[in-house]
mmCIF file of C-alpha atoms and ligand atoms in Angstrom:
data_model
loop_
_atom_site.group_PDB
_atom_site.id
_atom_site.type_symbol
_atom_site.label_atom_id
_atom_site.label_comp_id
_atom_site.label_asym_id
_atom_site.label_seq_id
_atom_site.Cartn_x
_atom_site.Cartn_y
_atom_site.Cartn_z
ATOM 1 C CA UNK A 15 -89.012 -40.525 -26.146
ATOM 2 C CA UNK A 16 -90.410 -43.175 -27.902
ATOM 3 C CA UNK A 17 -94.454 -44.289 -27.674
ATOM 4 C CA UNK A 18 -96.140 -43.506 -24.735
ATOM 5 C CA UNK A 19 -99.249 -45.323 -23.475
ATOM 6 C CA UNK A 20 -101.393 -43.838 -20.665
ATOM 7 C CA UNK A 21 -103.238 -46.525 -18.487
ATOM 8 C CA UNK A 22 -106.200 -45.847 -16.889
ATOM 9 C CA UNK A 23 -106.674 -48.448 -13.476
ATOM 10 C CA UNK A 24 -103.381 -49.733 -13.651
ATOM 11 C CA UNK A 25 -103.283 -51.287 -10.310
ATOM 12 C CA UNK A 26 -104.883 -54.515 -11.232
ATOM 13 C CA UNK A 27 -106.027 -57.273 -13.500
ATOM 14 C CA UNK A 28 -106.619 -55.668 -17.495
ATOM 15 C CA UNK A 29 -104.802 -52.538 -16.521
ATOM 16 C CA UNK A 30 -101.820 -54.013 -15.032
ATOM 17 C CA UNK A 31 -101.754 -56.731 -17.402
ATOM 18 C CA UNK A 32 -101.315 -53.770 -20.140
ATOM 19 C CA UNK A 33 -98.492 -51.981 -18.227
ATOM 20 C CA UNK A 34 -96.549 -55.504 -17.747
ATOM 21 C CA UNK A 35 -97.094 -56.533 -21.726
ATOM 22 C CA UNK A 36 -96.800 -52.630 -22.508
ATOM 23 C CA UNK A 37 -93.189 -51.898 -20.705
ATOM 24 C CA UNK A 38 -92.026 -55.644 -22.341
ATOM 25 C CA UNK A 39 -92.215 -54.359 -25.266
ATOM 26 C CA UNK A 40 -90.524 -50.775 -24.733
ATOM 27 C CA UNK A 41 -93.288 -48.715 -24.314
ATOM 28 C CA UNK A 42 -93.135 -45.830 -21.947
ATOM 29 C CA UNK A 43 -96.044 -45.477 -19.553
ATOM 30 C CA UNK A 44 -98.243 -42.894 -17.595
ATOM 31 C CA UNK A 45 -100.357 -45.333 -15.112
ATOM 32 C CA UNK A 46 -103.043 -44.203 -13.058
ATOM 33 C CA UNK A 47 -105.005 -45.814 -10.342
ATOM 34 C CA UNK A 48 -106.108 -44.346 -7.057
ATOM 35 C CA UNK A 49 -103.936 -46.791 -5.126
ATOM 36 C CA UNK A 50 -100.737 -44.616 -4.981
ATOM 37 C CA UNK A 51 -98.578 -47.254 -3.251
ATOM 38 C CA UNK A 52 -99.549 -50.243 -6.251
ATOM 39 C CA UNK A 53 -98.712 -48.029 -9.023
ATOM 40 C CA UNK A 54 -95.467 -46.820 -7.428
ATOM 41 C CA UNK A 55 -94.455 -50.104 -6.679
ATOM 42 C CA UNK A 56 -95.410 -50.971 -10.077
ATOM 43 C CA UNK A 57 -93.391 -48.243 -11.813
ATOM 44 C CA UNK A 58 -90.595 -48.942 -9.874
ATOM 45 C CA UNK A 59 -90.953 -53.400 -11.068
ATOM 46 C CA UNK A 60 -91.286 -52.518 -14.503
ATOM 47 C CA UNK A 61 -88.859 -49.740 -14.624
ATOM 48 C CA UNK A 62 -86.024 -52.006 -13.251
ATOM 49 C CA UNK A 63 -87.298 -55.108 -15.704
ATOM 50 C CA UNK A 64 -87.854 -52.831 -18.905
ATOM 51 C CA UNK A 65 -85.811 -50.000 -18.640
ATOM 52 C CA UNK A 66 -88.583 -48.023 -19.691
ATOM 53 C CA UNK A 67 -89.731 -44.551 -18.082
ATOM 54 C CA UNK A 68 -93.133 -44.777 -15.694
ATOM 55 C CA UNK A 69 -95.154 -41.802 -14.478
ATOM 56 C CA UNK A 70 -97.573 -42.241 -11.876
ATOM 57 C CA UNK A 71 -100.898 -40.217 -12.198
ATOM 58 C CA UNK A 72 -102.349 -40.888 -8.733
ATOM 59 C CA UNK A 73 -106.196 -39.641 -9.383
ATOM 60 C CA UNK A 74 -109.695 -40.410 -9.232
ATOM 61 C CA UNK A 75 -110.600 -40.760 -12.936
ATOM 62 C CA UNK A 76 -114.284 -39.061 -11.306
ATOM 63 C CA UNK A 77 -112.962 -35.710 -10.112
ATOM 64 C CA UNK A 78 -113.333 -33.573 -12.952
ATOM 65 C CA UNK A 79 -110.741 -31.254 -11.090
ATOM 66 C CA UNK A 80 -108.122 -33.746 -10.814
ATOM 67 C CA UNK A 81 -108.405 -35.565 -13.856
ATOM 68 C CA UNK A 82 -108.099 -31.618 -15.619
ATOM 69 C CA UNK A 83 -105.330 -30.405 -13.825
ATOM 70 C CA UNK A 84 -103.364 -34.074 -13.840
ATOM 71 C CA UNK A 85 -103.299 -34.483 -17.757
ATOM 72 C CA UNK A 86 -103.112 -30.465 -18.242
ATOM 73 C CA UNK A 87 -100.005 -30.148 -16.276
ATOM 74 C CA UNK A 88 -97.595 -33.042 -17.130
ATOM 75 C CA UNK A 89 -94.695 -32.772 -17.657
ATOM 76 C CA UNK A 90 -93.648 -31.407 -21.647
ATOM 77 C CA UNK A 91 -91.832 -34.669 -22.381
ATOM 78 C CA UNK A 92 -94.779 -36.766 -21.225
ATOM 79 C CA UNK A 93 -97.458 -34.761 -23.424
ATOM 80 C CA UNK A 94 -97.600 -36.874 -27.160
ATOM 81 C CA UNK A 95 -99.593 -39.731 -25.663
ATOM 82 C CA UNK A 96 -99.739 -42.081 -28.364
ATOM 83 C CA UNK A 97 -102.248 -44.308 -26.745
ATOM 84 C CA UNK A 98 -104.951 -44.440 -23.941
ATOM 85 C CA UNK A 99 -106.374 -47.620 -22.657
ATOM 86 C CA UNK A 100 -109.312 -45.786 -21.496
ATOM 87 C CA UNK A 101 -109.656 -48.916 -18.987
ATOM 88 C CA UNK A 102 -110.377 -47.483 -15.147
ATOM 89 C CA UNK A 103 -114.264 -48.887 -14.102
ATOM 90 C CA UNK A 104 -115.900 -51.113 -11.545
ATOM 91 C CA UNK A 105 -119.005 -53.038 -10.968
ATOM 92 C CA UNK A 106 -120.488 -52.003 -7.336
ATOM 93 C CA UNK A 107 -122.951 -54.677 -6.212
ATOM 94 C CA UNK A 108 -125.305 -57.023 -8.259
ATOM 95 C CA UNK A 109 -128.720 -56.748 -7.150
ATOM 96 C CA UNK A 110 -132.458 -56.378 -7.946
ATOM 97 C CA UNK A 111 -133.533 -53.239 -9.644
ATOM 98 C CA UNK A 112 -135.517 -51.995 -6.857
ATOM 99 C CA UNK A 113 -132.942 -53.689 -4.430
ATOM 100 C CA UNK A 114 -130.205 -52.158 -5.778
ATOM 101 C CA UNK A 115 -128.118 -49.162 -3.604
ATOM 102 C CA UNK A 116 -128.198 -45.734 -5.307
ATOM 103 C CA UNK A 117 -124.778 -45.258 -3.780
ATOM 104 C CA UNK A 118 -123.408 -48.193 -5.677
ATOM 105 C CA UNK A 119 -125.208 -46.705 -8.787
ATOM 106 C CA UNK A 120 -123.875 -43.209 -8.292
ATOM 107 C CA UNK A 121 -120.604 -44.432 -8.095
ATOM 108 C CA UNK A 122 -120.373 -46.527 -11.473
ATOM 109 C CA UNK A 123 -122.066 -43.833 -13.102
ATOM 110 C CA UNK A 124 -119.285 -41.537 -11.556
ATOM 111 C CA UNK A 125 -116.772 -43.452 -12.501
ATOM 112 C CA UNK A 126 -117.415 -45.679 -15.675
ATOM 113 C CA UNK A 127 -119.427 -43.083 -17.813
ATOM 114 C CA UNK A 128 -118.308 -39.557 -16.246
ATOM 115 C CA UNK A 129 -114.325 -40.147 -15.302
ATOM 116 C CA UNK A 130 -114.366 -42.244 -18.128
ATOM 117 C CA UNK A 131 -115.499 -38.937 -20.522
ATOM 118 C CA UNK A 132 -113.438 -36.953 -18.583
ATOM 119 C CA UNK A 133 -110.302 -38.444 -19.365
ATOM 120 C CA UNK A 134 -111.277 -39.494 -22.631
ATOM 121 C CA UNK A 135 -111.681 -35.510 -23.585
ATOM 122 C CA UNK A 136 -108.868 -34.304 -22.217
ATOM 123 C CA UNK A 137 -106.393 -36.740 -24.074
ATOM 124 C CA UNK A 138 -108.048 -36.526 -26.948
ATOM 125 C CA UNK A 139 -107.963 -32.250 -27.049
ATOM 126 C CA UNK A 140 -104.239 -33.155 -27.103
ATOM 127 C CA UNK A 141 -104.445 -36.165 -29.712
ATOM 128 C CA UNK A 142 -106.432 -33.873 -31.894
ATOM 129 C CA UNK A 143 -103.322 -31.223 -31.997
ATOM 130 C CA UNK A 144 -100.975 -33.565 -33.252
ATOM 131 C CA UNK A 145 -103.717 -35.268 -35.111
ATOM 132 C CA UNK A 146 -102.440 -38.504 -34.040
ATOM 133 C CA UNK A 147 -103.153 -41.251 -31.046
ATOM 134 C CA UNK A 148 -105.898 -44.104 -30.422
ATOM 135 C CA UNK A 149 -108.206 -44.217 -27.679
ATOM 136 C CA UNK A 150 -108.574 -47.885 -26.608
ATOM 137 C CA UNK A 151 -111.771 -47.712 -24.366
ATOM 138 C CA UNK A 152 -112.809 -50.966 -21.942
ATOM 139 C CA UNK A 153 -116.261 -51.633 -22.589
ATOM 140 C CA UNK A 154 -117.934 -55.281 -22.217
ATOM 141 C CA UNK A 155 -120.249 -58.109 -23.597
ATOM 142 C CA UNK A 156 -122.752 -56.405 -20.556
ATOM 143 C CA UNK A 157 -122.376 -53.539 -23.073
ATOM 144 C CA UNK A 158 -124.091 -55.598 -25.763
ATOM 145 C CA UNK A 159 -126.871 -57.845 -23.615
ATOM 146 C CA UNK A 160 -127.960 -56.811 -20.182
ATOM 147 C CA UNK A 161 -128.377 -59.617 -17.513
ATOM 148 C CA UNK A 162 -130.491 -60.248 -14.540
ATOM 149 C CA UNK A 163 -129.193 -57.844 -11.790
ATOM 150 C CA UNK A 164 -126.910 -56.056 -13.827
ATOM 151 C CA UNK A 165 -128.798 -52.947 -14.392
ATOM 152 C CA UNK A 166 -126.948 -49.738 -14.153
ATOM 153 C CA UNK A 167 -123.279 -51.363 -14.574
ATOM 154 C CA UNK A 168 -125.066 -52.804 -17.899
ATOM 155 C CA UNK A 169 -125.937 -49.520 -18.598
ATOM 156 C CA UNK A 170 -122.702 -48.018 -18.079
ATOM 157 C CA UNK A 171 -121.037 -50.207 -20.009
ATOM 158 C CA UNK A 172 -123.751 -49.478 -22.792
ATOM 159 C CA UNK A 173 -122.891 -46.013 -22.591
ATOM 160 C CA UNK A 174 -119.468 -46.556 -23.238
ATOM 161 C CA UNK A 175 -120.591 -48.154 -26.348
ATOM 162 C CA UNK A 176 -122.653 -45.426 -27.315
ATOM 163 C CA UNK A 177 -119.417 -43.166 -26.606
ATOM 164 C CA UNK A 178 -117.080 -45.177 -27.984
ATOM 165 C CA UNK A 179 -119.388 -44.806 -31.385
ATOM 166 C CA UNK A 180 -119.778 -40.842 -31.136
ATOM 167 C CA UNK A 181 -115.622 -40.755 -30.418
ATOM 168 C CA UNK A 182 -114.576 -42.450 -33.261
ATOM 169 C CA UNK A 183 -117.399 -40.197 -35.518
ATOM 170 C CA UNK A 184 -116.065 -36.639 -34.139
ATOM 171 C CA UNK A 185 -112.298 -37.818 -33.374
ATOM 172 C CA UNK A 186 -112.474 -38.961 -37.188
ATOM 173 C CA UNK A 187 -111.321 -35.376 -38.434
ATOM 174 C CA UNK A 188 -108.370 -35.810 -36.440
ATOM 175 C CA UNK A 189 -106.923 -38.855 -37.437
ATOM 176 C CA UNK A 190 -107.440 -40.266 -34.113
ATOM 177 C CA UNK A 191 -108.610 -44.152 -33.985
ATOM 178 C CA UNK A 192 -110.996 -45.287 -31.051
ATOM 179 C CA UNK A 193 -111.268 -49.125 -30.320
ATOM 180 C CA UNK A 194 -113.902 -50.989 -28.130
ATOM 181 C CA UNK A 195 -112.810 -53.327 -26.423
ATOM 182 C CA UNK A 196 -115.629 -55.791 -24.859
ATOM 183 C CA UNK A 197 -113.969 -58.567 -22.959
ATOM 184 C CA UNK A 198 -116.147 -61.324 -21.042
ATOM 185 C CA UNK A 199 -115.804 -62.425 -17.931
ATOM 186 C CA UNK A 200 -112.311 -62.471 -16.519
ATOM 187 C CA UNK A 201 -110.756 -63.551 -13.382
ATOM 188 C CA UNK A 202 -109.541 -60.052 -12.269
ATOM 189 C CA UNK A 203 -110.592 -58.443 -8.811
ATOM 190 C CA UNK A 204 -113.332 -57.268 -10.573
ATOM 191 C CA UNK A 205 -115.928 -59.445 -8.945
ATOM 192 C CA UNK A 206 -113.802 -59.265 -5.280
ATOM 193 C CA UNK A 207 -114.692 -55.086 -5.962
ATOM 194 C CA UNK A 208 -118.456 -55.794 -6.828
ATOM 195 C CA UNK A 209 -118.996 -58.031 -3.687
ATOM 196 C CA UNK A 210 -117.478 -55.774 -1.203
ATOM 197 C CA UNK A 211 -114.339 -57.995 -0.538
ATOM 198 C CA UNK A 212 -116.411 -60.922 -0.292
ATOM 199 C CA UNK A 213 -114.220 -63.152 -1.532
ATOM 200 C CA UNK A 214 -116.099 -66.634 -1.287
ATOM 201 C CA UNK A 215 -118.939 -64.854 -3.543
ATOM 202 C CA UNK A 216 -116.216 -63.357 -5.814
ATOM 203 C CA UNK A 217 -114.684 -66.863 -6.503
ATOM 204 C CA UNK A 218 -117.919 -68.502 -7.570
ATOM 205 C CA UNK A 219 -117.810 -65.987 -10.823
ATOM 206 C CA UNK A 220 -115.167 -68.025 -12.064
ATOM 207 C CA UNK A 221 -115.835 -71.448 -10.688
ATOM 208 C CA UNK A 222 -116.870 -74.324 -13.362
ATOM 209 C CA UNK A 223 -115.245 -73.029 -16.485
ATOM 210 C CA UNK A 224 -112.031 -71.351 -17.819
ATOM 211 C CA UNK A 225 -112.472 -67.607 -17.509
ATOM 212 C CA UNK A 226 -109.732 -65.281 -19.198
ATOM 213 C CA UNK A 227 -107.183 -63.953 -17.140
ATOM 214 C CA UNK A 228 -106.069 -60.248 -17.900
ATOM 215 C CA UNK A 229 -102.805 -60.669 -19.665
ATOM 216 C CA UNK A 230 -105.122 -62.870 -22.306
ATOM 217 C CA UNK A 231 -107.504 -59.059 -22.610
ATOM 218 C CA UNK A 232 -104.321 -57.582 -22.561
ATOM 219 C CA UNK A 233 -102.816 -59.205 -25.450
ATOM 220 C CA UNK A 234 -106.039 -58.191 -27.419
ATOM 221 C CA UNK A 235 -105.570 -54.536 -26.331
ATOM 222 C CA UNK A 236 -101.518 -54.381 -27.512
ATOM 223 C CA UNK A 237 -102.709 -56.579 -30.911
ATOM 224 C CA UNK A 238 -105.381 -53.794 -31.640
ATOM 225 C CA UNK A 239 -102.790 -51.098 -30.496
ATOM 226 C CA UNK A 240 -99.900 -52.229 -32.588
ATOM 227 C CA UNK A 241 -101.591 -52.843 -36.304
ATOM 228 C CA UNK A 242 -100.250 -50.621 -39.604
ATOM 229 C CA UNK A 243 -101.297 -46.718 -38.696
ATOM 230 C CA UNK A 244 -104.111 -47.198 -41.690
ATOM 231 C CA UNK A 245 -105.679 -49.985 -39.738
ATOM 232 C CA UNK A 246 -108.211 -49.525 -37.014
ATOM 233 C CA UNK A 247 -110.330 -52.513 -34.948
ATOM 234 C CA UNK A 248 -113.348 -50.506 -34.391
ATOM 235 C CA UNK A 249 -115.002 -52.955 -31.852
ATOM 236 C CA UNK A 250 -113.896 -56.611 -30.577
ATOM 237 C CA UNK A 251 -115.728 -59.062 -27.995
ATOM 238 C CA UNK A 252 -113.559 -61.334 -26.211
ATOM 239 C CA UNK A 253 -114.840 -64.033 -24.267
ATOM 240 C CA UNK A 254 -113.651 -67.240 -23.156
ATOM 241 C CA UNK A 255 -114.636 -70.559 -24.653
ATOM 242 C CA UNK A 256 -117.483 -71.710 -22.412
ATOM 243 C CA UNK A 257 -118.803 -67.784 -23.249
ATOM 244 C CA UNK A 258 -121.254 -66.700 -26.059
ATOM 245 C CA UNK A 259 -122.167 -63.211 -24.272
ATOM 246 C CA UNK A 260 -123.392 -61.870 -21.189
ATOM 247 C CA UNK A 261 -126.315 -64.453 -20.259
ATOM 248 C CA UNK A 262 -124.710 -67.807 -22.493
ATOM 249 C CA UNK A 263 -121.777 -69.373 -20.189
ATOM 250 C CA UNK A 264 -121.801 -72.779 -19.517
ATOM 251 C CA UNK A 265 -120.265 -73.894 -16.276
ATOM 252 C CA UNK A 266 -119.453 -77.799 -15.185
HETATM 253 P P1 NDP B 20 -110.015 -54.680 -11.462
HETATM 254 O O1 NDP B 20 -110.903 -54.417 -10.299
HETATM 255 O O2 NDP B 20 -108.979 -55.708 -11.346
HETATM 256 O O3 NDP B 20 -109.325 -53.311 -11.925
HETATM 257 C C1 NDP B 20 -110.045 -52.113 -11.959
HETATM 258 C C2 NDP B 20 -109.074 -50.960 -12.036
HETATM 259 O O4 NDP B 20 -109.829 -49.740 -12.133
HETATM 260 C C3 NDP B 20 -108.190 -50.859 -10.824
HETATM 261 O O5 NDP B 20 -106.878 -50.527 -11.221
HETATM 262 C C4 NDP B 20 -108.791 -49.692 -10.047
HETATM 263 O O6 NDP B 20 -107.768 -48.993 -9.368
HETATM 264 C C5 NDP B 20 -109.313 -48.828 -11.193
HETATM 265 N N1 NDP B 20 -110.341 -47.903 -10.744
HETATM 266 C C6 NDP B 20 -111.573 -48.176 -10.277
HETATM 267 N N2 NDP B 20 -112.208 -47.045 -9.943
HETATM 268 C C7 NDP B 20 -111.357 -46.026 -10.219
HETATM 269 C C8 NDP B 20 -111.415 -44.621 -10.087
HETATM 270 N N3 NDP B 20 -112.510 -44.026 -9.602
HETATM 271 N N4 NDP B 20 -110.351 -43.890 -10.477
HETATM 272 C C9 NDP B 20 -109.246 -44.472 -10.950
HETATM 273 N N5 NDP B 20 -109.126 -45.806 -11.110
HETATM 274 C C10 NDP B 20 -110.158 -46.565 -10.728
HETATM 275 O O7 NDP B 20 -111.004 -55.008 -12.654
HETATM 276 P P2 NDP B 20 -110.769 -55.304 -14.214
HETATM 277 O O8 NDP B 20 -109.362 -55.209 -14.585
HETATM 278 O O9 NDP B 20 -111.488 -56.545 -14.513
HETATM 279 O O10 NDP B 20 -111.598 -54.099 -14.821
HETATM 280 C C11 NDP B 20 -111.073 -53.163 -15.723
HETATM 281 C C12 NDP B 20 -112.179 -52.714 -16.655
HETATM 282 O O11 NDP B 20 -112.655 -53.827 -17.386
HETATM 283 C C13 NDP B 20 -113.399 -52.110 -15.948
HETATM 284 O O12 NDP B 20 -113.847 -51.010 -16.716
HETATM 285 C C14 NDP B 20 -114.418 -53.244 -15.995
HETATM 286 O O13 NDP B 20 -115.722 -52.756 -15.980
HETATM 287 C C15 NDP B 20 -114.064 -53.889 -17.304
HETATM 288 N N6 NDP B 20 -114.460 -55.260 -17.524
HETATM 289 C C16 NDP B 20 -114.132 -56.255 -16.647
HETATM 290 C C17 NDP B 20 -114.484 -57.576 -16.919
HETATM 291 C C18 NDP B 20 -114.196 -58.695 -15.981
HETATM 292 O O14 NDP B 20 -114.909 -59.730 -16.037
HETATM 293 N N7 NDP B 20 -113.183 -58.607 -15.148
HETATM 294 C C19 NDP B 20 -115.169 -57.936 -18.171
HETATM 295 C C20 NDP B 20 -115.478 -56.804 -19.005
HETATM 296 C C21 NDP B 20 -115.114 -55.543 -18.696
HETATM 297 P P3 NDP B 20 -107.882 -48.362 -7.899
HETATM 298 O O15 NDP B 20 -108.819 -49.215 -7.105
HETATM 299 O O16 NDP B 20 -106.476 -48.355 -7.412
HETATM 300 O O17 NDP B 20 -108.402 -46.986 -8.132
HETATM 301 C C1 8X3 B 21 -117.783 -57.497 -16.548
HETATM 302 C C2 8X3 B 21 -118.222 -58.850 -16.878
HETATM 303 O O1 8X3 B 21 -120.184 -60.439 -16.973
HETATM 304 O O2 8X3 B 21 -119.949 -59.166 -14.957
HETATM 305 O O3 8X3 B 21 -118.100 -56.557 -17.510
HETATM 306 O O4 8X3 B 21 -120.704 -58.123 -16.942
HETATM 307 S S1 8X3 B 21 -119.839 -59.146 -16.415
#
């Protein structure tokens, strides 16, 4: 098989914009999402567009179990993953420190720092054997500046940049590169996820300027994925035009 690219939260905006761009261009994919029905439908588009092989990898990227036994069992011809877009993460609310929900705080911790690691670890054990592959991981410019009422996702997202640091520093014996990517604000479902399916509230992110869309994040991710094998973006912040970072965006 040729390269193989596994996509964490491939059933929307940066993730799905990856597997679309991805399969285009001949790449065979392992997507995962927990929204079984999206990626199989998914697998089954690009499939039938690309003539490329799809796996689905159905799993919470937070259950250490699942995340383990998913990417320790597949199948032998779906092992040499040559990249991971390290992508799956929300933002759960956007509130007042002291206002905030500890639920909504467990679960970005759960999910954008610890399923985040897990995955991160358990392609890179198989990276390291054949001392090849590039972790692409999905940070943010709230990984750089934190803003009003964006505490703990902030601080996820900080963490990530803090990890994606310490990867490329102990992957480094391995040959294996590790990218940051830190896109601004996009016009994904991201904000429809951090409002709670509010979707008047989610709209307003993006009202009054140009945000990016995902395939424009996604063409970043594929430019940083495809350069010469002795070439490695270590970090990159992408934002649209009316952005400067995480509190600068001027709206009409
Ligand atoms: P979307 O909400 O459109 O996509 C998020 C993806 O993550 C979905 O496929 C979702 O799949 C998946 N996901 C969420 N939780 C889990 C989980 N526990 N296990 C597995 N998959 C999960 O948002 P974006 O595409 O915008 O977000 C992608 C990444 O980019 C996130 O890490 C986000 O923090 C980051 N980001 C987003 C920005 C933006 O403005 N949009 C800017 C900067 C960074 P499912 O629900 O099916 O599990
Ligand atoms: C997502 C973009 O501006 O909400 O990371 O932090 S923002």
């Amino acid at each position: 098989m040729s390269a193989i690219v596994f996509i964490t939260g491939a059933t929307s905006g940066f993730g799905l914009a990856c597997a679309e761009l991805f399969a285009a261009k001949g790449y065979h994919l392992i997507i995962n999402g927990r929204r079984e029905e999206r990626l199989r439908a998914t697998a089954t588009d690009l499939q039938t567009r690309y003539g490329i092989n799809v796996l689905t990898a159905a799993f919470d990227v937070s259950d250490q179990q699942q995340v383990k036994k998913v990417i320790s069992e597949l199948p032998a011809e779906w092992d040499a993953i040559d990249v991971l877009i390290n992508n799956a993460g929300l933002a759960a609310g956007r509130d007042y420190f002291e206002e905030a929900s500890l639920a909504d705080w467990d679960q970005m911790i759960d999910t954008n720092i610890k399923g985040f690691l897990y995955v991160a670890q358990a392609i890179a054990k198989k990276m390291a054997i054949r001392k090849k592959g590039h972790i692409i991981n999905i940070g943010s410019t709230a990984a750089k500046l934190v803003y009003e009422k964006g505490n703990t996702y902030c601080a996820t997202k900080f963490a990530v940049d803090a990890l994606s640091q310490a990867m490329r520093i102990d992957l480094l014996r391995h040959g294996i590169k590790v990218t940051a990517v830190n896109p601004g604000a996009a016009e994904t479902e991201f904000s429809l996820v951090r409002f709670k399916g509010d979707a008047a509230t989610a709209a307003k992110v993006y009202e009054g300027y140009q945000p990016l869309q995902a395939e424009d994040v996604a063409n970043v991710i594929y430019y940083a994925a495809t350069l010469p094998e002795h070439v490695c973006i270590n970090e990159l912040t992408v934002t649209c035009l009316q952005q400067a970072d995480s509190v600068h965006l001027i709206k009409k």
